CSV table of C-alpha atoms in Angstrom, one decimal:
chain,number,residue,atom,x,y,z
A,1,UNK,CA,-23.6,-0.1,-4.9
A,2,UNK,CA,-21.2,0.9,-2.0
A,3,UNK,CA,-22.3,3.6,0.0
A,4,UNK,CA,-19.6,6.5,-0.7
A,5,UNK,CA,-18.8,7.1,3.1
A,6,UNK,CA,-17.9,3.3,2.9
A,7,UNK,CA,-15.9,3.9,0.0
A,8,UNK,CA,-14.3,6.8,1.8
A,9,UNK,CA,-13.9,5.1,5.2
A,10,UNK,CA,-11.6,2.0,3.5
A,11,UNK,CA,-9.8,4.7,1.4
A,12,UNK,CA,-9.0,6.4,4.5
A,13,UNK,CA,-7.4,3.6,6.6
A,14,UNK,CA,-5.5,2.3,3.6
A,15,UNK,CA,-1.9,2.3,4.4
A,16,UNK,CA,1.3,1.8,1.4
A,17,UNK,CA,5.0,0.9,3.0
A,18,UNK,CA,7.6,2.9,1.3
A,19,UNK,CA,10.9,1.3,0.5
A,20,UNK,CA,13.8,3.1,1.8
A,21,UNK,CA,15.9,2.1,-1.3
A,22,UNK,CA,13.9,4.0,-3.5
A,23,UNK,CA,14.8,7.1,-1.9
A,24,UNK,CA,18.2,6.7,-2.9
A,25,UNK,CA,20.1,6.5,-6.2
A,26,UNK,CA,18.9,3.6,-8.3
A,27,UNK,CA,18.5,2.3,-12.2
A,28,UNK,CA,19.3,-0.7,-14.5
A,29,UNK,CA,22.1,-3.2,-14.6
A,30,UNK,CA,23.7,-0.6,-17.1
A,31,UNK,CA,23.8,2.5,-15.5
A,32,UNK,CA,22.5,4.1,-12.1
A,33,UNK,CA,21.9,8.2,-12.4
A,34,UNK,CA,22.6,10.4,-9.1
A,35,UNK,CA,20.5,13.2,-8.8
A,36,UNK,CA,21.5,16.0,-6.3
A,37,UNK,CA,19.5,16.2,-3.0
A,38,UNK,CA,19.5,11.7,-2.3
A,39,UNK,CA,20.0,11.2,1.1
A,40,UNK,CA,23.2,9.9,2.3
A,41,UNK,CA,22.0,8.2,5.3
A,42,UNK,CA,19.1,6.0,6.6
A,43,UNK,CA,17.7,9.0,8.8
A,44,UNK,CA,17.7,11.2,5.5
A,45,UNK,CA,15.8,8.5,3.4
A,46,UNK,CA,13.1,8.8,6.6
A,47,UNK,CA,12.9,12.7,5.9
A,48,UNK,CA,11.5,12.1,2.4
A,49,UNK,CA,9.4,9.1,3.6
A,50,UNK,CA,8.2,11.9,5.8
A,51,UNK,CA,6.9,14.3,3.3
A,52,UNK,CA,5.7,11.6,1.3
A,53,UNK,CA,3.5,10.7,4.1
A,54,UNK,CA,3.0,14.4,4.8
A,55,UNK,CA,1.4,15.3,1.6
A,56,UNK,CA,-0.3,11.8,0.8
A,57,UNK,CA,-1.5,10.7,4.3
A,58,UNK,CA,-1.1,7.1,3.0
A,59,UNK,CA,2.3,6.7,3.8
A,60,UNK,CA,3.2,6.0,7.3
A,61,UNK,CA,5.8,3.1,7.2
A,62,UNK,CA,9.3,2.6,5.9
A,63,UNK,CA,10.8,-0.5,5.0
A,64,UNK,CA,14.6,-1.0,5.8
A,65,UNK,CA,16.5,-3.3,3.6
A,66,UNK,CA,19.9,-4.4,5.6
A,67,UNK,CA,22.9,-3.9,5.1
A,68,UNK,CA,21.9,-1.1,2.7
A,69,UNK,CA,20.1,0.6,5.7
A,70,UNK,CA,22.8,-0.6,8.4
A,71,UNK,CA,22.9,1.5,11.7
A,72,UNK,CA,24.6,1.4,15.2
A,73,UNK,CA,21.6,1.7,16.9
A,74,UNK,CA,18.4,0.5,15.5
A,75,UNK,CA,16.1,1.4,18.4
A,76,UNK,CA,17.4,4.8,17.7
A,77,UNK,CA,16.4,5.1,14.5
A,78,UNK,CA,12.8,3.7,15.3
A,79,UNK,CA,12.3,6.4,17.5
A,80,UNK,CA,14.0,8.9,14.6
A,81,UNK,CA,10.7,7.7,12.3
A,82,UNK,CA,8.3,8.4,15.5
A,83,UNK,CA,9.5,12.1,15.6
A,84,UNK,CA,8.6,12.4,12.1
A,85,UNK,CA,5.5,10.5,12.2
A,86,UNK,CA,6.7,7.4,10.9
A,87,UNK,CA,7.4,3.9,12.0
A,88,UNK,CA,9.7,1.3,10.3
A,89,UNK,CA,8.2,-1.9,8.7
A,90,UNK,CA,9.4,-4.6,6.8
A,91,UNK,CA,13.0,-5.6,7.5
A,92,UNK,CA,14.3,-6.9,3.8
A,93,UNK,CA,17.3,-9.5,4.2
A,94,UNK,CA,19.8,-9.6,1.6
A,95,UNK,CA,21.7,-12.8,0.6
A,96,UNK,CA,22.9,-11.8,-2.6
A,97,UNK,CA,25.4,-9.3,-2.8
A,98,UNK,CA,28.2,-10.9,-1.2
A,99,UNK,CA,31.0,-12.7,-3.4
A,100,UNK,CA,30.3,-15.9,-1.2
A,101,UNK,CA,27.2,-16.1,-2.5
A,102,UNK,CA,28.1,-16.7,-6.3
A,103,UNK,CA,26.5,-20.0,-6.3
A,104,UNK,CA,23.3,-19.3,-3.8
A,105,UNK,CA,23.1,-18.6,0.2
A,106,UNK,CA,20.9,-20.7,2.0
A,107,UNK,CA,20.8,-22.9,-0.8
A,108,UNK,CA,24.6,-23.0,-1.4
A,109,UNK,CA,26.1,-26.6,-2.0
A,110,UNK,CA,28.6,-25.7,1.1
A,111,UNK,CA,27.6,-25.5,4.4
A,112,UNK,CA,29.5,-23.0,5.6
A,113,UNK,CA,27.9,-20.2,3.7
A,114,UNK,CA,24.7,-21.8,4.3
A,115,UNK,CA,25.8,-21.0,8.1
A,116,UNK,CA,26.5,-17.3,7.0
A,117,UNK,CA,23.1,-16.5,5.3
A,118,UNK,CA,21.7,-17.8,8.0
A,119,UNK,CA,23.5,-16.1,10.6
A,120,UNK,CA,22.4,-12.6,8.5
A,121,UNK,CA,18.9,-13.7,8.2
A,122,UNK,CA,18.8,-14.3,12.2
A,123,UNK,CA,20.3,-11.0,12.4
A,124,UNK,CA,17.3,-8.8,10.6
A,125,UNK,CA,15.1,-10.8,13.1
A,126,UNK,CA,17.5,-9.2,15.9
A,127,UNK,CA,17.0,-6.0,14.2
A,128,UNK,CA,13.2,-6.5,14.2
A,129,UNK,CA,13.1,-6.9,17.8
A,130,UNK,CA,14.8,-3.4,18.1
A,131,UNK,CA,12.9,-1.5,15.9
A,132,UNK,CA,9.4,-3.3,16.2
A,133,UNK,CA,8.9,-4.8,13.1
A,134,UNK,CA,6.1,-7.3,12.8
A,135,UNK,CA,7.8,-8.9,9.2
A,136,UNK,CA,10.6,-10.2,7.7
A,137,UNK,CA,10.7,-10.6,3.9
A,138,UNK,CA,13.1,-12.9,2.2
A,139,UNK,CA,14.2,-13.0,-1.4
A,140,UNK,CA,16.4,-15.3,-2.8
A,141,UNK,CA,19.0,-14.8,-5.6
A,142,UNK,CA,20.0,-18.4,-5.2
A,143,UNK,CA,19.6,-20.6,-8.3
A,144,UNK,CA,21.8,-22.2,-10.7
A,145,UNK,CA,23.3,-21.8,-14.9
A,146,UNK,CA,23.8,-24.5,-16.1
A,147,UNK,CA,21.7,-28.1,-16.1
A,148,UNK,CA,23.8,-30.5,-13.7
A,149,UNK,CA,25.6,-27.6,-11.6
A,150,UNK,CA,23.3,-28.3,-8.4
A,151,UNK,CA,21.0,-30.9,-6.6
A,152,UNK,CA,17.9,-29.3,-7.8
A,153,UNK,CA,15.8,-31.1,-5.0
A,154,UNK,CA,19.2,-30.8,-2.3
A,155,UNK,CA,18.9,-27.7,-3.1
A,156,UNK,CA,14.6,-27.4,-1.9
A,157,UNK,CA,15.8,-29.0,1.2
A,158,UNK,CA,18.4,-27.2,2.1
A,159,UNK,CA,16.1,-24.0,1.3
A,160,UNK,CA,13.5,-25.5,4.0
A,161,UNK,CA,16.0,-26.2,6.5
A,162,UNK,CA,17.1,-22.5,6.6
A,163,UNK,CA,13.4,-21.2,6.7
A,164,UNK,CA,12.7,-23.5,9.4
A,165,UNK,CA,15.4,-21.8,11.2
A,166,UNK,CA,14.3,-18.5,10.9
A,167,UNK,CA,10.9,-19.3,11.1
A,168,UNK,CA,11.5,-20.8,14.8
A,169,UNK,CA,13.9,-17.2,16.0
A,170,UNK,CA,10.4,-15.5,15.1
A,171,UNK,CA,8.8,-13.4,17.9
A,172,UNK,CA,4.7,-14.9,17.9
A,173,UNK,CA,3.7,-11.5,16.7
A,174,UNK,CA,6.3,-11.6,13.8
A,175,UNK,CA,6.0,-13.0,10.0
A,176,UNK,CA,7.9,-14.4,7.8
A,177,UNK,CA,7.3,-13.3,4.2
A,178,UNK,CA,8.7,-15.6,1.3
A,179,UNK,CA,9.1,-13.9,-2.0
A,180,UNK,CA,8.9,-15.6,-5.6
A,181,UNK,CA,10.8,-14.6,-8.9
A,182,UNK,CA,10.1,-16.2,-12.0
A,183,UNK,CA,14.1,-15.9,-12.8
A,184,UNK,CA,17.0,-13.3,-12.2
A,185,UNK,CA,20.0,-13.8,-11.7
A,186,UNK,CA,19.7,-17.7,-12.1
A,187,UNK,CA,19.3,-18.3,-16.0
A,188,UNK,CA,18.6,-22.3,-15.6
A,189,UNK,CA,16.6,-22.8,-12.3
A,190,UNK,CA,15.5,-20.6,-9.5
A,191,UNK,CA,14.9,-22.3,-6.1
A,192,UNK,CA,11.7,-19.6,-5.4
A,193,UNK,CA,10.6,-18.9,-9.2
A,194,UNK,CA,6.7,-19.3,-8.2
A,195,UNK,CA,4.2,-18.9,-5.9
A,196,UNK,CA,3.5,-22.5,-5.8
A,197,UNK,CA,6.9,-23.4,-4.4
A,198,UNK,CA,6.8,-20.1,-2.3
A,199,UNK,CA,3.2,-21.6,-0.8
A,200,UNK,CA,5.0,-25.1,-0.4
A,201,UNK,CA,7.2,-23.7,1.7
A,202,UNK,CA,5.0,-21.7,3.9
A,203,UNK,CA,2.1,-24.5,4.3
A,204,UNK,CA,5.3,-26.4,6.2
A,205,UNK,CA,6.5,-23.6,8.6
A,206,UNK,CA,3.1,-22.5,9.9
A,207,UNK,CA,0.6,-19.8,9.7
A,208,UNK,CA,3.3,-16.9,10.2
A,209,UNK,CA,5.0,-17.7,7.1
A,210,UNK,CA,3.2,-16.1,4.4
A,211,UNK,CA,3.8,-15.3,0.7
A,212,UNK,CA,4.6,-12.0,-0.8
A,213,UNK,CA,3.0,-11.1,-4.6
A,214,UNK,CA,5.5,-8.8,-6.0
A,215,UNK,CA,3.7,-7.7,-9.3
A,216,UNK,CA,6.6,-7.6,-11.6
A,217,UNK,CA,7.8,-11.0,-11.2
A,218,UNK,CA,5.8,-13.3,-13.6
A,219,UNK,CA,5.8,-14.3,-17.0
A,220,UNK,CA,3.9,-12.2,-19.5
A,221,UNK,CA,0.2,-13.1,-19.5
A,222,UNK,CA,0.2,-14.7,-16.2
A,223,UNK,CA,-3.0,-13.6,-14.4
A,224,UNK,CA,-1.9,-12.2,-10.8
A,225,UNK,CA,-5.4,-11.9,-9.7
A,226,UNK,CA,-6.1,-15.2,-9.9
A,227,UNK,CA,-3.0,-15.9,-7.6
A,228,UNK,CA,-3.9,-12.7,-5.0
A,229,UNK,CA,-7.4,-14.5,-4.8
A,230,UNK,CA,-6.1,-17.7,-4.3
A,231,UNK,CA,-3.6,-16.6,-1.8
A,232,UNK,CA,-6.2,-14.7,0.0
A,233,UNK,CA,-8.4,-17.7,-0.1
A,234,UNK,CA,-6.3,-19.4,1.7
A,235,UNK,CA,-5.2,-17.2,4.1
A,236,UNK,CA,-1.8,-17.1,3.3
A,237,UNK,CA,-1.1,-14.0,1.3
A,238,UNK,CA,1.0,-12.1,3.7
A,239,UNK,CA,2.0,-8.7,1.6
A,240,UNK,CA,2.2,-7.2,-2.0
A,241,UNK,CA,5.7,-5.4,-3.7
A,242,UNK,CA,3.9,-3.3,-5.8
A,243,UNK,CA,5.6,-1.5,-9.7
A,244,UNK,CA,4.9,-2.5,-12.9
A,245,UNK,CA,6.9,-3.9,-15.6
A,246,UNK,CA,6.9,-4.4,-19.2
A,247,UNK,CA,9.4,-7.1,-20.2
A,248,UNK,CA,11.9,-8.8,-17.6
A,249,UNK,CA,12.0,-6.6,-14.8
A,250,UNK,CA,10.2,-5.2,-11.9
A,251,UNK,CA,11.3,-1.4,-11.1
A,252,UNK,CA,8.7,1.1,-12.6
A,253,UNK,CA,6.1,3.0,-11.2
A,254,UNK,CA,3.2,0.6,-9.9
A,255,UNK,CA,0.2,0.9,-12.4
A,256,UNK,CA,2.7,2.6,-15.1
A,257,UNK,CA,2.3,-0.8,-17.7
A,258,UNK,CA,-1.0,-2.1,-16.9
A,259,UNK,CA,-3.3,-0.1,-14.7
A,260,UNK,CA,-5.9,-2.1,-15.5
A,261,UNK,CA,-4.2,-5.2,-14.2
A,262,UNK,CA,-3.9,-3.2,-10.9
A,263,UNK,CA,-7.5,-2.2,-10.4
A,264,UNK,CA,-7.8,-6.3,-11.8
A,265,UNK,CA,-5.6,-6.9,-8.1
A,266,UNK,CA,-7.2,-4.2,-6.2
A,267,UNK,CA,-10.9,-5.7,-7.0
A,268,UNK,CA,-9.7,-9.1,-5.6
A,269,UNK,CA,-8.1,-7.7,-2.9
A,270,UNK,CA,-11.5,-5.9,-2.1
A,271,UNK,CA,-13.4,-9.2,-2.9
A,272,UNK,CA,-11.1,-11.5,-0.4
A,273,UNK,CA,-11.2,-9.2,2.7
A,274,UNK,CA,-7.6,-8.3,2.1
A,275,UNK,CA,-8.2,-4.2,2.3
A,276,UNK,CA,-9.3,-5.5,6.5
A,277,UNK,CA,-6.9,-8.3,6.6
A,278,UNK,CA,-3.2,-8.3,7.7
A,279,UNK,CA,-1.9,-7.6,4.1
A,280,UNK,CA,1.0,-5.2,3.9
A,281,UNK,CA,0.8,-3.1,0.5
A,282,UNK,CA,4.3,-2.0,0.0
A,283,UNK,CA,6.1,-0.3,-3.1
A,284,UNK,CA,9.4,-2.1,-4.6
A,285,UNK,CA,10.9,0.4,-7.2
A,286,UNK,CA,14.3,1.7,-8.1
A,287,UNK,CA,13.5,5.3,-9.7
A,288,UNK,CA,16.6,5.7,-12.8
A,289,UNK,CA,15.5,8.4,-15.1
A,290,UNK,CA,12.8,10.3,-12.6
A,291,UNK,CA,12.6,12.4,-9.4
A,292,UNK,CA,12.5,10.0,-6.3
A,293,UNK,CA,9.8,11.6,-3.8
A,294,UNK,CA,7.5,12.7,-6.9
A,295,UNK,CA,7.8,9.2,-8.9
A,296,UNK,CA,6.5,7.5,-5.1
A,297,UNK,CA,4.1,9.8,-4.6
A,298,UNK,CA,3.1,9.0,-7.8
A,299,UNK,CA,3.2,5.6,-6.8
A,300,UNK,CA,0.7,5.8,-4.1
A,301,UNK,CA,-1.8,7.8,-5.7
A,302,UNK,CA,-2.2,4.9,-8.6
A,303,UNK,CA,-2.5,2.4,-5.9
A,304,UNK,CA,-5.2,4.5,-4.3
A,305,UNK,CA,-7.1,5.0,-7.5
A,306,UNK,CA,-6.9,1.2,-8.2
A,307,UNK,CA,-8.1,0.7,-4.7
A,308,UNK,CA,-11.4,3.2,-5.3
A,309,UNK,CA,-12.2,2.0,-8.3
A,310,UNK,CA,-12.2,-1.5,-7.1
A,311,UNK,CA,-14.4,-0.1,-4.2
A,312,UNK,CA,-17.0,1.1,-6.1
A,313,UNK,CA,-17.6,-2.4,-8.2
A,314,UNK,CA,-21.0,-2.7,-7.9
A,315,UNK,CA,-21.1,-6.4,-6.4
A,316,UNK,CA,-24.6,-7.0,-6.0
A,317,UNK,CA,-25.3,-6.3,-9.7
A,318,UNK,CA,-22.5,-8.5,-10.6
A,319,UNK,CA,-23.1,-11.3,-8.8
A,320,UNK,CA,-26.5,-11.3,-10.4
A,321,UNK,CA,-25.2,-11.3,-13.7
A,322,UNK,CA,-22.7,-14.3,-12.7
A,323,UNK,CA,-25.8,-16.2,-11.6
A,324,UNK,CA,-27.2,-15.6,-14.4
A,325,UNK,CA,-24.4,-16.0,-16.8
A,326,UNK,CA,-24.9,-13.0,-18.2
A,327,UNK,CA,-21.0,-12.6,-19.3
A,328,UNK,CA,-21.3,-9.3,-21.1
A,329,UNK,CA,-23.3,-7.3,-18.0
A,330,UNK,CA,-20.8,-9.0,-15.4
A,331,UNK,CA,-17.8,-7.8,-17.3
A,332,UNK,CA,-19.9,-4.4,-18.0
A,333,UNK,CA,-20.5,-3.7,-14.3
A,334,UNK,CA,-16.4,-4.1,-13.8
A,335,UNK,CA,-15.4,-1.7,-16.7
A,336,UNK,CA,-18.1,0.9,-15.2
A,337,UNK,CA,-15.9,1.1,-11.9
A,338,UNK,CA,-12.8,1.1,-13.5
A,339,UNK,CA,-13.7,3.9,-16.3
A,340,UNK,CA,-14.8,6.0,-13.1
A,341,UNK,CA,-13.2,8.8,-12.7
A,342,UNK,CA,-12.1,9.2,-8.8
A,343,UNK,CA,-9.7,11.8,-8.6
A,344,UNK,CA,-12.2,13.8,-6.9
A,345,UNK,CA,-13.4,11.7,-4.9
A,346,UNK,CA,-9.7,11.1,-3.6
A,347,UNK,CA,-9.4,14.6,-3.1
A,348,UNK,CA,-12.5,14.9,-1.2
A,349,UNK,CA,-11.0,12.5,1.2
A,350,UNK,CA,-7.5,14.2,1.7
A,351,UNK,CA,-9.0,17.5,2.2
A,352,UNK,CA,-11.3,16.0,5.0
A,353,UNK,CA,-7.7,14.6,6.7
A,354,UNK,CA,-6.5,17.9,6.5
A,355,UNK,CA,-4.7,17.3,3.6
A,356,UNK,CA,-4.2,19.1,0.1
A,357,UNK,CA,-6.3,17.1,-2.5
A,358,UNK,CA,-3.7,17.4,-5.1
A,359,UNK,CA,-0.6,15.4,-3.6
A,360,UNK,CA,1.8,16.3,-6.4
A,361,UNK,CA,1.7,19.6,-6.6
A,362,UNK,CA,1.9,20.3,-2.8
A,363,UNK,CA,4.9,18.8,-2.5
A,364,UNK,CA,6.5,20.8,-5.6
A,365,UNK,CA,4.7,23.9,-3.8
A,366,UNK,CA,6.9,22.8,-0.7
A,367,UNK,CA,10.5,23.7,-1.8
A,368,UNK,CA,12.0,20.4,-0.5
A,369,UNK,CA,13.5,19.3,-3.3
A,370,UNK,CA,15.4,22.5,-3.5
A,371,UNK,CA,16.1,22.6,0.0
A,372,UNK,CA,17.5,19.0,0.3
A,373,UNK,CA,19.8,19.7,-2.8
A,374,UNK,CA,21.5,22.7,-1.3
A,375,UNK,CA,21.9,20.9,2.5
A,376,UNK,CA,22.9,17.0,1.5
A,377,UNK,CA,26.1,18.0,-0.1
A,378,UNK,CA,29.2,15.8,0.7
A,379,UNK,CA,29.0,12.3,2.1
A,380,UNK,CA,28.4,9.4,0.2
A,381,UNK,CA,24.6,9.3,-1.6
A,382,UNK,CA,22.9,6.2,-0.6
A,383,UNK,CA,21.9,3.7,-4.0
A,384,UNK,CA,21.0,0.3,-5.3
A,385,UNK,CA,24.0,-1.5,-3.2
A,386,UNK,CA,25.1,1.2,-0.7
């Protein structure tokens, strides 16, 4: 059994990326729903990431997605997160809101927008370089509609001559992170749709290009441990997007739909050395119908709780009843850590950081939802495609 200052000690260096998207306005393809008090500028979204971090302790990086998170001065900013006890992480490229890109970006069938996702994804390495960021995650929209519109293997190649690109502008303490999608917005084929082809593609670039699990993009049934342990196996799992889904999308609160499947992730995680590794646990949600801060706070807390309960699998007890084949014991001693109840033991460890134990009620103790609606009024709210 793990030793609870063990237990404690992992739970206390455990650290979750916030997105800086899902600070701002944000919902389905049908509608998006403003709420008064979203920040209207990056530094704003880095205030809230700020009292998330404040009240969870768990929270200290923000990733920027450009050009939704465009600035002037991108050093500037980076020291704007210091002040407030941040720093900025993950720099997300985006290749698929611009009209040239109707028919893909770096896998296009022209060259010359090839030449122009490739120019932005050089860019967000620039923009790494001034803000510090160790990684650079890529996902691709590109894909095609119909059977016969594209060179399906033209289309691999040209997606392997762009990451070789990148991949040789990176700084040797940066990473590349490839994402996968099973499908959206291609309805036919999608060049990344799994983390087979997303592995492909790394094994060719080098160890610096790693693959990122986002948990909402597989088919139903598909068992995502069994990737994460792979991955880790192999060295080559470079960073989770973590929310939940229950049909075809990816944007609810992470452990909302299957919290079980999450503590399923956390325990391999914990198994493959991931919790010490260089594994960066970041949230990917867009927050429609719910209050922003509170719905990531939220957010972090499951992933804690997944993380403890995975923790406190008794290993030596099951790997004695996998010796033994004892299959009803083995999957005895997971449920026992998963039916655990550690809320308290979470908020014994905030309270020893200082912290209150009870994240969520802190922060609706702290006025700031109140406060930001009466100051951020006028401007432009930041949201999904700002």
């Amino acid at each position: 059994m793990t030793e609870p200052a063990t237990v404690k000690a992992a739970l206390t260096s455990q650290s979750i990326e916030t997105p800086s998207w899902a600070y701002g306005n944000s919902g389905t393809r049908f509608k998006v729903f403003a709420r008064p008090g979203v920040p209207r500028t990056p530094q704003e979204k880095l205030d809230d990431a700020a009292k998330v971090h404040e009240f969870t302790g768990a929270a200290p990086t923000v990733a920027l997605h450009i050009p939704w998170d465009t600035v002037d001065d991108y050093a500037a900013l980076a020291a704007y997160a210091r002040d407030r006890g941040l720093t900025l992480g993950t720099v997300n490229a985006n290749t698929f809101q611009d009209d040239d890109f109707r028919l893909g970006s770096v896998c296009h069938p022209d060259p010359a927008v090839r030449r122009k996702a490739l120019d932005h994804l050089l860019a967000c390495v620039d923009i790494m370089d001034a803000t510090g960021s160790r990684d650079l995650k890529l996902w691709f929209a590109d894909g095609t509609n119909y059977p016969g519109q594209d060179d399906v293997r033209e289309r691999q190649d040209r997606l392997a001559e762009a990451l070789a690109a990148v991949y040789e502008r990176l700084g040797d303490d940066q990473r590349m992170l490839l994402e996968y999608k099973l499908f959206e917005p291609a309805f036919y084929t999608t060049d990344v749709p799994d983390w087979g082809t997303a592995y492909a593609h790394c094994l060719k670039l080098g160890p610096r290009a790693q693959v990122v699990v986002d948990t909402g993009h597989h088919a139903p049934g598909t068992n995502i441990e069994f990737i994460v342990a792979t991955l880790l196996h192999e060295g080559r799992l470079g960073a989770f997007d973590f929310n939940s889904r229950f049909y075809a999308d990816d944007d609810l609160m992470v452990g909302a739909a299957d919290p079980f499947q999450l503590f399923r992730i956390m325990y391999e995680v914990v198994r493959g050395g991931g919790l010490t590794a260089d594994v960066a646990f970041m949230l990917d949600q867009c927050h429609n119908i719910e209050e922003k801060i509170p719905a990531i706070i939220r957010s972090v807390m499951n992933v804690q709780e997944a993380t403890a309960k995975a923790l406190l699998v008794d290993r030596g007890a099951l790997a004695t009843a996998q010796r033994t084949g004892d299959v009803l014991e083995a999957n005895a001693v997971l449920m026992d850590a998963y039916n655990t109840d550690v809320r308290p033991l979470l908020a014994e460890v905030r309270e020893e950081q200082g912290l209150d134990g009870d994240p969520m009620a802190a922060y609706r103790r702290s006025g700031w939802a109140t406060k930001t609606a009466e100051e951020r009024i006028g401007g432009q709210q930041a949201g999904w495609g700002a």
